[in-house]
Amino acid sequence: MADDERQEWERRRRMRSIAIALALAALVVVFYVATLVRLGGNVLNRPL
Amino acid sequence: MAEVSYQPSALRPAQGVGGSIGDFIALMKPRVMSLVVFTALVGMVLAPQQPHPALAVIALVCIAVGAGASGALNMWYDADIDACMQRTAGRPIPRGHVTPDEALTFGTVLAIGSVATLGLTVNWVAAVLLAFTIAFYVLVYTMWLKRRTPQNIVIGGAAGAFPPMIGWAAATGSVGIESIVLFGIIFMWTPPHFWALALYRARDYERAGVPMLPVVAGADETRKQIVIYSALLVPLGLWPAFMGLAGGLYVLVSIALGAVFLAFALAVYRTREGREADYAARRLFAFSILYLFGLFATLLVEHGINRFID
């Protein structure tokens, strides 16, 4: 693989990794929001 | 026009610099996805009870990702015939940007992820419907029917008709008869829509060995079937008004769009030779998208107006 091809390959791999990281972060936000919406105030209602 | 050379590049492993983000977005068929999201939104909004706005957004994102998963799995399985057709030769796998294994993994992860997320955050009725839709599109349409029968898009069209039912189920946790009417409209719309495309892409399908109706039964039979399905679709398009889902504005729009749809279908039937025939088929294909969008947009607008008045 030529140098410029390798650079482009690494750039695309980095972009794919960032996209996967963003998707995972979005998933965390989705479950956090869904938990708040579904449980509402009960999210704090637990035995000590 | 430049000559397009068809090479079975899907059969070679992908080489070069690998797939970009754009290639993976292309795998998800974003244009199909947008229509899926829109019809699901309408199904959700017309439902008698509304989910929390945050859950509604999550549901629509899951439905969009599920549709994208179907697209990716379809492109994985159909890479060989995509490479033979002018319309699809530029897709990421035939171009060698994404390997079939990458597409299979991408589609599978998205399918499982979207169904699980929809089930865990919204409800499992909607999630099971989404799973069924993905399975129907990939297993029944793509793997079983598409290469075997000219009825492929008649039966397979059900996959594209499910999104309003999923949207309705996301809102209510059940499947109402009203959402089945929305399903019926898209189901009946699919054959004339795709057969219009198949009429002017018949050589493509023939080269790829896909038994679309114009390839198997001929263009004239296809034109007849387009008129029959269009004649069934237009009255069905009025049905939401009889179900109490729509009012006067929808009736007017449905009649007007339906009349144009029928006129264009009849023009396809009558015009059988030369560029005019090609033009008539392209015009019906383009208008069919506007027809479906117009019906569902009117349902949405009318419902919004009624809520505002109430």
mmCIF file of C-alpha atoms in Angstrom:
data_model
loop_
_atom_site.group_PDB
_atom_site.id
_atom_site.type_symbol
_atom_site.label_atom_id
_atom_site.label_comp_id
_atom_site.label_asym_id
_atom_site.label_seq_id
_atom_site.Cartn_x
_atom_site.Cartn_y
_atom_site.Cartn_z
ATOM 1 C CA MET A 1 0.000 0.000 0.000
ATOM 2 C CA ALA A 2 1.430 3.388 -1.008
ATOM 3 C CA ASP A 3 2.000 6.104 1.610
ATOM 4 C CA ASP A 4 -0.914 8.300 0.530
ATOM 5 C CA GLU A 5 -3.215 5.255 0.423
ATOM 6 C CA ARG A 6 -2.101 4.242 3.884
ATOM 7 C CA GLN A 7 -2.775 7.762 5.211
ATOM 8 C CA GLU A 8 -6.247 7.714 3.677
ATOM 9 C CA TRP A 9 -6.888 4.217 5.091
ATOM 10 C CA GLU A 10 -5.846 5.402 8.574
ATOM 11 C CA ARG A 11 -7.986 8.531 8.249
ATOM 12 C CA ARG A 12 -11.053 6.484 7.321
ATOM 13 C CA ARG A 13 -10.393 3.987 10.103
ATOM 14 C CA ARG A 14 -10.151 6.892 12.594
ATOM 15 C CA MET A 15 -13.435 8.343 11.295
ATOM 16 C CA ARG A 16 -15.146 4.944 11.638
ATOM 17 C CA SER A 17 -13.832 4.613 15.200
ATOM 18 C CA ILE A 18 -15.145 8.080 16.072
ATOM 19 C CA ALA A 19 -18.543 7.203 14.552
ATOM 20 C CA ILE A 20 -18.727 4.007 16.661
ATOM 21 C CA ALA A 21 -17.780 5.971 19.792
ATOM 22 C CA LEU A 22 -20.471 8.577 19.057
ATOM 23 C CA ALA A 23 -23.059 5.841 18.470
ATOM 24 C CA LEU A 24 -22.211 4.229 21.811
ATOM 25 C CA ALA A 25 -22.387 7.600 23.579
ATOM 26 C CA ALA A 26 -25.788 8.228 21.933
ATOM 27 C CA LEU A 27 -26.962 4.831 23.193
ATOM 28 C CA VAL A 28 -25.972 5.788 26.749
ATOM 29 C CA VAL A 29 -27.953 9.050 26.429
ATOM 30 C CA VAL A 30 -30.963 7.175 24.987
ATOM 31 C CA PHE A 31 -31.115 4.732 27.920
ATOM 32 C CA TYR A 32 -30.487 7.522 30.449
ATOM 33 C CA VAL A 33 -33.340 9.649 29.038
ATOM 34 C CA ALA A 34 -35.675 6.645 28.666
ATOM 35 C CA THR A 35 -35.026 5.678 32.297
ATOM 36 C CA LEU A 36 -35.846 9.200 33.510
ATOM 37 C CA VAL A 37 -39.002 9.366 31.376
ATOM 38 C CA ARG A 38 -40.316 5.934 32.342
ATOM 39 C CA LEU A 39 -39.482 6.069 36.033
ATOM 40 C CA GLY A 40 -39.970 9.816 36.515
ATOM 41 C CA GLY A 41 -39.658 10.811 40.181
ATOM 42 C CA ASN A 42 -39.551 7.144 41.182
ATOM 43 C CA VAL A 43 -35.952 7.038 39.973
ATOM 44 C CA LEU A 44 -34.998 8.345 43.439
ATOM 45 C CA ASN A 45 -37.545 6.223 45.306
ATOM 46 C CA ARG A 46 -35.518 3.286 46.602
ATOM 47 C CA PRO A 47 -34.993 1.755 50.015
ATOM 48 C CA LEU A 48 -31.923 3.000 51.839
ATOM 49 C CA MET B 1 -23.978 9.171 -22.404
ATOM 50 C CA ALA B 2 -20.857 7.354 -21.230
ATOM 51 C CA GLU B 3 -20.875 3.610 -21.578
ATOM 52 C CA VAL B 4 -21.265 1.899 -18.230
ATOM 53 C CA SER B 5 -19.255 -1.257 -17.847
ATOM 54 C CA TYR B 6 -20.652 -3.910 -15.601
ATOM 55 C CA GLN B 7 -18.169 -5.974 -13.706
ATOM 56 C CA PRO B 8 -18.912 -8.495 -11.022
ATOM 57 C CA SER B 9 -16.784 -6.479 -8.629
ATOM 58 C CA ALA B 10 -18.907 -7.693 -5.725
ATOM 59 C CA LEU B 11 -17.192 -11.020 -6.125
ATOM 60 C CA ARG B 12 -13.762 -9.471 -5.465
ATOM 61 C CA PRO B 13 -12.727 -8.613 -1.953
ATOM 62 C CA ALA B 14 -12.803 -4.873 -1.239
ATOM 63 C CA GLN B 15 -9.438 -3.284 -1.788
ATOM 64 C CA GLY B 16 -7.908 0.139 -1.353
ATOM 65 C CA VAL B 17 -8.598 2.468 1.536
ATOM 66 C CA GLY B 18 -11.754 0.900 3.029
ATOM 67 C CA GLY B 19 -15.230 2.278 3.494
ATOM 68 C CA SER B 20 -15.875 5.872 4.520
ATOM 69 C CA ILE B 21 -18.664 7.011 6.829
ATOM 70 C CA GLY B 22 -20.578 7.970 3.665
ATOM 71 C CA ASP B 23 -20.322 4.400 2.362
ATOM 72 C CA PHE B 24 -21.875 3.030 5.548
ATOM 73 C CA ILE B 25 -24.627 5.645 5.395
ATOM 74 C CA ALA B 26 -25.258 4.621 1.762
ATOM 75 C CA LEU B 27 -25.594 0.988 2.932
ATOM 76 C CA MET B 28 -28.582 2.108 5.015
ATOM 77 C CA LYS B 29 -30.491 3.393 1.923
ATOM 78 C CA PRO B 30 -31.149 6.860 3.394
ATOM 79 C CA ARG B 31 -33.882 7.789 0.876
ATOM 80 C CA VAL B 32 -35.907 4.677 1.700
ATOM 81 C CA MET B 33 -35.198 5.325 5.364
ATOM 82 C CA SER B 34 -36.663 8.842 5.162
ATOM 83 C CA LEU B 35 -39.970 7.524 3.768
ATOM 84 C CA VAL B 36 -40.037 4.818 6.453
ATOM 85 C CA VAL B 37 -39.505 7.373 9.228
ATOM 86 C CA PHE B 38 -42.125 9.700 7.788
ATOM 87 C CA THR B 39 -44.839 7.022 7.520
ATOM 88 C CA ALA B 40 -43.962 5.730 11.009
ATOM 89 C CA LEU B 41 -44.279 9.280 12.350
ATOM 90 C CA VAL B 42 -47.749 9.577 10.807
ATOM 91 C CA GLY B 43 -48.807 6.253 12.331
ATOM 92 C CA MET B 44 -47.551 7.441 15.702
ATOM 93 C CA VAL B 45 -49.231 10.862 15.535
ATOM 94 C CA LEU B 46 -52.610 9.436 14.439
ATOM 95 C CA ALA B 47 -52.676 6.968 17.347
ATOM 96 C CA PRO B 48 -55.274 7.684 20.059
ATOM 97 C CA GLN B 49 -52.642 8.110 22.757
ATOM 98 C CA GLN B 50 -49.274 9.792 22.492
ATOM 99 C CA PRO B 51 -45.949 8.675 23.947
ATOM 100 C CA HIS B 52 -43.669 11.055 25.823
ATOM 101 C CA PRO B 53 -41.902 13.204 23.167
ATOM 102 C CA ALA B 54 -38.497 11.800 24.156
ATOM 103 C CA LEU B 55 -39.759 8.222 23.748
ATOM 104 C CA ALA B 56 -41.357 9.186 20.417
ATOM 105 C CA VAL B 57 -37.982 10.445 19.148
ATOM 106 C CA ILE B 58 -36.225 7.300 20.418
ATOM 107 C CA ALA B 59 -38.851 5.115 18.705
ATOM 108 C CA LEU B 60 -38.433 6.939 15.386
ATOM 109 C CA VAL B 61 -34.634 6.658 15.580
ATOM 110 C CA CYS B 62 -34.941 2.909 16.291
ATOM 111 C CA ILE B 63 -37.321 2.476 13.344
ATOM 112 C CA ALA B 64 -34.905 4.449 11.107
ATOM 113 C CA VAL B 65 -31.940 2.336 12.221
ATOM 114 C CA GLY B 66 -33.985 -0.864 11.747
ATOM 115 C CA ALA B 67 -34.813 0.257 8.193
ATOM 116 C CA GLY B 68 -31.119 0.996 7.660
ATOM 117 C CA ALA B 69 -30.245 -2.489 8.899
ATOM 118 C CA SER B 70 -32.651 -3.982 6.347
ATOM 119 C CA GLY B 71 -30.986 -1.932 3.604
ATOM 120 C CA ALA B 72 -27.488 -3.038 4.610
ATOM 121 C CA LEU B 73 -28.484 -6.717 4.791
ATOM 122 C CA ASN B 74 -30.246 -6.398 1.421
ATOM 123 C CA MET B 75 -27.074 -4.921 -0.134
ATOM 124 C CA TRP B 76 -24.983 -7.685 1.435
ATOM 125 C CA TYR B 77 -27.120 -10.451 -0.053
ATOM 126 C CA ASP B 78 -27.742 -8.757 -3.406
ATOM 127 C CA ALA B 79 -24.174 -7.558 -4.050
ATOM 128 C CA ASP B 80 -23.822 -9.886 -7.042
ATOM 129 C CA ILE B 81 -26.918 -8.635 -8.849
ATOM 130 C CA ASP B 82 -26.344 -5.017 -7.761
ATOM 131 C CA ALA B 83 -23.038 -5.146 -9.656
ATOM 132 C CA CYS B 84 -24.911 -6.066 -12.866
ATOM 133 C CA MET B 85 -27.439 -3.234 -12.768
ATOM 134 C CA GLN B 86 -26.814 0.373 -13.786
ATOM 135 C CA ARG B 87 -29.058 1.696 -10.995
ATOM 136 C CA THR B 88 -27.199 -0.174 -8.248
ATOM 137 C CA ALA B 89 -23.652 -0.654 -9.610
ATOM 138 C CA GLY B 90 -22.489 2.399 -7.661
ATOM 139 C CA ARG B 91 -23.429 0.935 -4.269
ATOM 140 C CA PRO B 92 -20.594 0.521 -1.742
ATOM 141 C CA ILE B 93 -20.123 -3.262 -2.100
ATOM 142 C CA PRO B 94 -20.062 -3.461 -5.937
ATOM 143 C CA ARG B 95 -17.610 -0.533 -5.944
ATOM 144 C CA GLY B 96 -15.341 -2.439 -3.579
ATOM 145 C CA HIS B 97 -15.502 0.188 -0.829
ATOM 146 C CA VAL B 98 -17.129 -2.124 1.722
ATOM 147 C CA THR B 99 -16.690 -5.900 1.918
ATOM 148 C CA PRO B 100 -19.805 -8.125 2.048
ATOM 149 C CA ASP B 101 -18.688 -9.308 5.517
ATOM 150 C CA GLU B 102 -18.537 -5.708 6.770
ATOM 151 C CA ALA B 103 -22.034 -5.044 5.409
ATOM 152 C CA LEU B 104 -23.372 -8.247 7.016
ATOM 153 C CA THR B 105 -21.848 -7.343 10.390
ATOM 154 C CA PHE B 106 -23.021 -3.728 10.148
ATOM 155 C CA GLY B 107 -26.586 -4.746 9.239
ATOM 156 C CA THR B 108 -26.796 -7.458 11.905
ATOM 157 C CA VAL B 109 -25.529 -5.178 14.687
ATOM 158 C CA LEU B 110 -27.946 -2.415 13.653
ATOM 159 C CA ALA B 111 -30.883 -4.859 13.433
ATOM 160 C CA ILE B 112 -30.291 -6.368 16.877
ATOM 161 C CA GLY B 113 -29.455 -2.976 18.399
ATOM 162 C CA SER B 114 -32.524 -1.184 17.031
ATOM 163 C CA VAL B 115 -34.964 -3.944 18.054
ATOM 164 C CA ALA B 116 -33.457 -4.339 21.546
ATOM 165 C CA THR B 117 -33.376 -0.579 22.157
ATOM 166 C CA LEU B 118 -36.982 -0.130 20.951
ATOM 167 C CA GLY B 119 -38.147 -2.986 23.174
ATOM 168 C CA LEU B 120 -36.263 -1.890 26.285
ATOM 169 C CA THR B 121 -37.100 1.816 26.035
ATOM 170 C CA VAL B 122 -40.538 2.001 24.342
ATOM 171 C CA ASN B 123 -42.452 -1.309 24.220
ATOM 172 C CA TRP B 124 -42.035 -4.868 23.014
ATOM 173 C CA VAL B 125 -45.052 -4.902 20.656
ATOM 174 C CA ALA B 126 -43.369 -2.240 18.522
ATOM 175 C CA ALA B 127 -40.017 -4.031 18.854
ATOM 176 C CA VAL B 128 -41.448 -7.386 17.714
ATOM 177 C CA LEU B 129 -43.116 -5.659 14.749
ATOM 178 C CA LEU B 130 -39.797 -4.004 13.839
ATOM 179 C CA ALA B 131 -37.988 -7.365 14.103
ATOM 180 C CA PHE B 132 -40.670 -8.997 11.943
ATOM 181 C CA THR B 133 -40.356 -6.202 9.356
ATOM 182 C CA ILE B 134 -36.563 -6.569 9.126
ATOM 183 C CA ALA B 135 -36.854 -10.373 8.918
ATOM 184 C CA PHE B 136 -39.597 -10.120 6.278
ATOM 185 C CA TYR B 137 -37.561 -7.743 4.117
ATOM 186 C CA VAL B 138 -34.325 -9.715 4.383
ATOM 187 C CA LEU B 139 -35.496 -13.339 4.549
ATOM 188 C CA VAL B 140 -38.827 -13.334 2.670
ATOM 189 C CA TYR B 141 -38.272 -10.570 0.091
ATOM 190 C CA THR B 142 -34.493 -10.433 -0.487
ATOM 191 C CA MET B 143 -33.494 -14.073 -0.013
ATOM 192 C CA TRP B 144 -36.623 -15.936 -1.039
ATOM 193 C CA LEU B 145 -38.921 -14.018 -3.398
ATOM 194 C CA LYS B 146 -36.789 -11.479 -5.252
ATOM 195 C CA ARG B 147 -34.943 -13.959 -7.468
ATOM 196 C CA ARG B 148 -37.780 -16.483 -7.788
ATOM 197 C CA THR B 149 -41.077 -14.858 -8.672
ATOM 198 C CA PRO B 150 -42.499 -11.789 -10.430
ATOM 199 C CA GLN B 151 -44.769 -11.426 -7.379
ATOM 200 C CA ASN B 152 -41.626 -10.482 -5.397
ATOM 201 C CA ILE B 153 -42.548 -6.865 -4.817
ATOM 202 C CA VAL B 154 -46.276 -7.606 -4.314
ATOM 203 C CA ILE B 155 -45.631 -9.824 -1.286
ATOM 204 C CA GLY B 156 -42.313 -8.224 -0.327
ATOM 205 C CA GLY B 157 -44.003 -4.825 -0.382
ATOM 206 C CA ALA B 158 -45.502 -5.694 3.004
ATOM 207 C CA ALA B 159 -42.107 -4.945 4.578
ATOM 208 C CA GLY B 160 -42.306 -1.329 3.434
ATOM 209 C CA ALA B 161 -45.912 -1.078 4.621
ATOM 210 C CA PHE B 162 -45.263 -1.983 8.257
ATOM 211 C CA PRO B 163 -43.701 1.311 9.525
ATOM 212 C CA PRO B 164 -47.034 3.121 10.256
ATOM 213 C CA MET B 165 -48.088 0.057 12.272
ATOM 214 C CA ILE B 166 -44.795 0.151 14.187
ATOM 215 C CA GLY B 167 -45.289 3.872 14.869
ATOM 216 C CA TRP B 168 -48.858 3.208 16.050
ATOM 217 C CA ALA B 169 -47.669 0.318 18.237
ATOM 218 C CA ALA B 170 -44.893 2.486 19.709
ATOM 219 C CA ALA B 171 -47.572 4.973 20.814
ATOM 220 C CA THR B 172 -50.261 2.575 22.014
ATOM 221 C CA GLY B 173 -48.600 -0.767 22.687
ATOM 222 C CA SER B 174 -51.072 -2.447 20.325
ATOM 223 C CA VAL B 175 -52.041 -2.718 16.650
ATOM 224 C CA GLY B 176 -55.234 -0.859 15.781
ATOM 225 C CA ILE B 177 -57.436 -1.513 12.745
ATOM 226 C CA GLU B 178 -56.693 2.079 11.693
ATOM 227 C CA SER B 179 -52.976 1.332 11.418
ATOM 228 C CA ILE B 180 -53.807 -1.700 9.268
ATOM 229 C CA VAL B 181 -55.563 0.672 6.824
ATOM 230 C CA LEU B 182 -52.342 2.727 6.600
ATOM 231 C CA PHE B 183 -50.486 -0.551 6.010
ATOM 232 C CA GLY B 184 -52.968 -1.403 3.246
ATOM 233 C CA ILE B 185 -52.397 1.877 1.404
ATOM 234 C CA ILE B 186 -48.606 1.387 1.233
ATOM 235 C CA PHE B 187 -49.029 -2.313 0.416
ATOM 236 C CA MET B 188 -51.290 -1.514 -2.554
ATOM 237 C CA TRP B 189 -49.084 1.419 -3.616
ATOM 238 C CA THR B 190 -45.890 -0.643 -3.863
ATOM 239 C CA PRO B 191 -46.634 -2.728 -7.025
ATOM 240 C CA PRO B 192 -47.506 0.156 -9.389
ATOM 241 C CA HIS B 193 -44.602 2.161 -7.930
ATOM 242 C CA PHE B 194 -41.997 -0.550 -8.538
ATOM 243 C CA TRP B 195 -43.449 -1.854 -11.791
ATOM 244 C CA ALA B 196 -43.266 1.672 -13.239
ATOM 245 C CA LEU B 197 -39.546 1.623 -12.349
ATOM 246 C CA ALA B 198 -39.162 -1.927 -13.686
ATOM 247 C CA LEU B 199 -40.710 -0.910 -17.026
ATOM 248 C CA TYR B 200 -37.907 1.513 -17.843
ATOM 249 C CA ARG B 201 -35.226 -0.575 -16.097
ATOM 250 C CA ALA B 202 -36.329 -3.915 -17.575
ATOM 251 C CA ARG B 203 -32.990 -4.530 -19.331
ATOM 252 C CA ASP B 204 -31.156 -4.021 -16.052
ATOM 253 C CA TYR B 205 -33.329 -6.588 -14.292
ATOM 254 C CA GLU B 206 -33.077 -8.995 -17.220
ATOM 255 C CA ARG B 207 -29.263 -8.772 -17.219
ATOM 256 C CA ALA B 208 -29.213 -9.397 -13.459
ATOM 257 C CA GLY B 209 -31.629 -12.328 -13.777
ATOM 258 C CA VAL B 210 -34.235 -10.776 -11.494
ATOM 259 C CA PRO B 211 -37.708 -11.993 -12.584
ATOM 260 C CA MET B 212 -39.503 -8.657 -12.409
ATOM 261 C CA LEU B 213 -42.908 -8.641 -14.095
ATOM 262 C CA PRO B 214 -41.789 -6.864 -17.327
ATOM 263 C CA VAL B 215 -38.988 -9.432 -17.740
ATOM 264 C CA VAL B 216 -41.170 -12.489 -17.128
ATOM 265 C CA ALA B 217 -44.638 -11.499 -18.360
ATOM 266 C CA GLY B 218 -43.737 -8.655 -20.711
ATOM 267 C CA ALA B 219 -44.277 -4.902 -20.688
ATOM 268 C CA ASP B 220 -47.927 -5.039 -21.794
ATOM 269 C CA GLU B 221 -48.966 -7.364 -18.951
ATOM 270 C CA THR B 222 -47.060 -5.106 -16.533
ATOM 271 C CA ARG B 223 -48.960 -2.066 -17.829
ATOM 272 C CA LYS B 224 -52.257 -3.909 -17.286
ATOM 273 C CA GLN B 225 -51.276 -4.869 -13.738
ATOM 274 C CA ILE B 226 -50.230 -1.270 -13.011
ATOM 275 C CA VAL B 227 -53.707 -0.055 -13.987
ATOM 276 C CA ILE B 228 -55.423 -2.773 -11.903
ATOM 277 C CA TYR B 229 -53.387 -2.027 -8.772
ATOM 278 C CA SER B 230 -53.779 1.737 -9.269
ATOM 279 C CA ALA B 231 -57.563 1.300 -9.557
ATOM 280 C CA LEU B 232 -57.517 -0.617 -6.267
ATOM 281 C CA LEU B 233 -55.169 1.857 -4.582
ATOM 282 C CA VAL B 234 -57.126 5.058 -5.238
ATOM 283 C CA PRO B 235 -60.332 4.042 -3.375
ATOM 284 C CA LEU B 236 -58.211 2.513 -0.599
ATOM 285 C CA GLY B 237 -56.519 5.895 -0.321
ATOM 286 C CA LEU B 238 -59.894 7.321 0.770
ATOM 287 C CA TRP B 239 -60.360 4.715 3.487
ATOM 288 C CA PRO B 240 -58.749 6.691 6.369
ATOM 289 C CA ALA B 241 -61.634 9.193 6.038
ATOM 290 C CA PHE B 242 -64.201 6.395 6.557
ATOM 291 C CA MET B 243 -62.265 5.187 9.602
ATOM 292 C CA GLY B 244 -62.412 8.595 11.248
ATOM 293 C CA LEU B 245 -58.667 9.119 10.818
ATOM 294 C CA ALA B 246 -59.123 11.987 8.367
ATOM 295 C CA GLY B 247 -61.553 14.717 7.351
ATOM 296 C CA GLY B 248 -62.600 16.834 4.371
ATOM 297 C CA LEU B 249 -59.164 18.153 3.455
ATOM 298 C CA TYR B 250 -57.806 14.612 3.230
ATOM 299 C CA VAL B 251 -60.740 13.509 1.062
ATOM 300 C CA LEU B 252 -60.098 16.362 -1.367
ATOM 301 C CA VAL B 253 -56.342 15.733 -1.540
ATOM 302 C CA SER B 254 -56.850 11.973 -1.849
ATOM 303 C CA ILE B 255 -59.323 12.372 -4.725
ATOM 304 C CA ALA B 256 -57.133 14.920 -6.542
ATOM 305 C CA LEU B 257 -53.889 12.922 -6.170
ATOM 306 C CA GLY B 258 -55.726 9.674 -6.915
ATOM 307 C CA ALA B 259 -57.167 11.099 -10.147
ATOM 308 C CA VAL B 260 -53.690 12.143 -11.323
ATOM 309 C CA PHE B 261 -52.268 8.739 -10.295
ATOM 310 C CA LEU B 262 -54.932 6.941 -12.332
ATOM 311 C CA ALA B 263 -54.440 9.289 -15.310
ATOM 312 C CA PHE B 264 -50.669 8.643 -15.282
ATOM 313 C CA ALA B 265 -51.260 4.882 -14.914
ATOM 314 C CA LEU B 266 -53.606 4.941 -17.906
ATOM 315 C CA ALA B 267 -51.013 6.943 -19.852
ATOM 316 C CA VAL B 268 -48.500 4.155 -19.107
ATOM 317 C CA TYR B 269 -51.079 1.615 -20.363
ATOM 318 C CA ARG B 270 -51.770 3.510 -23.588
ATOM 319 C CA THR B 271 -48.231 4.639 -24.444
ATOM 320 C CA ARG B 272 -46.293 1.535 -25.395
ATOM 321 C CA GLU B 273 -43.597 2.553 -27.837
ATOM 322 C CA GLY B 274 -40.446 4.634 -27.864
ATOM 323 C CA ARG B 275 -39.316 7.441 -25.609
ATOM 324 C CA GLU B 276 -42.894 8.434 -24.801
ATOM 325 C CA ALA B 277 -43.468 5.043 -23.162
ATOM 326 C CA ASP B 278 -40.298 5.478 -21.146
ATOM 327 C CA TYR B 279 -41.333 8.971 -20.132
ATOM 328 C CA ALA B 280 -44.810 7.819 -19.051
ATOM 329 C CA ALA B 281 -43.309 5.141 -16.794
ATOM 330 C CA ARG B 282 -40.783 7.554 -15.276
ATOM 331 C CA ARG B 283 -43.542 10.110 -14.674
ATOM 332 C CA LEU B 284 -45.729 7.553 -12.881
ATOM 333 C CA PHE B 285 -42.767 6.399 -10.772
ATOM 334 C CA ALA B 286 -41.933 9.968 -9.707
ATOM 335 C CA PHE B 287 -45.568 10.873 -9.076
ATOM 336 C CA SER B 288 -46.203 7.734 -7.036
ATOM 337 C CA ILE B 289 -43.690 8.987 -4.447
ATOM 338 C CA LEU B 290 -45.421 12.367 -4.364
ATOM 339 C CA TYR B 291 -48.798 10.597 -4.031
ATOM 340 C CA LEU B 292 -47.817 8.607 -0.958
ATOM 341 C CA PHE B 293 -46.041 11.566 0.616
ATOM 342 C CA GLY B 294 -49.059 13.793 -0.133
ATOM 343 C CA LEU B 295 -51.560 11.413 1.488
ATOM 344 C CA PHE B 296 -49.521 10.920 4.654
ATOM 345 C CA ALA B 297 -48.518 14.611 4.899
ATOM 346 C CA THR B 298 -52.204 15.581 4.654
ATOM 347 C CA LEU B 299 -53.088 13.127 7.431
ATOM 348 C CA LEU B 300 -50.371 14.726 9.547
ATOM 349 C CA VAL B 301 -51.368 18.335 8.776
ATOM 350 C CA GLU B 302 -55.080 17.716 9.260
ATOM 351 C CA HIS B 303 -54.466 15.968 12.545
ATOM 352 C CA GLY B 304 -52.278 18.878 13.683
ATOM 353 C CA ILE B 305 -54.961 21.404 12.726
ATOM 354 C CA ASN B 306 -57.659 19.434 14.589
ATOM 355 C CA ARG B 307 -55.516 19.243 17.707
ATOM 356 C CA PHE B 308 -54.817 22.967 17.532
ATOM 357 C CA ILE B 309 -58.552 23.721 17.249
ATOM 358 C CA ASP B 310 -59.409 21.350 20.110
#
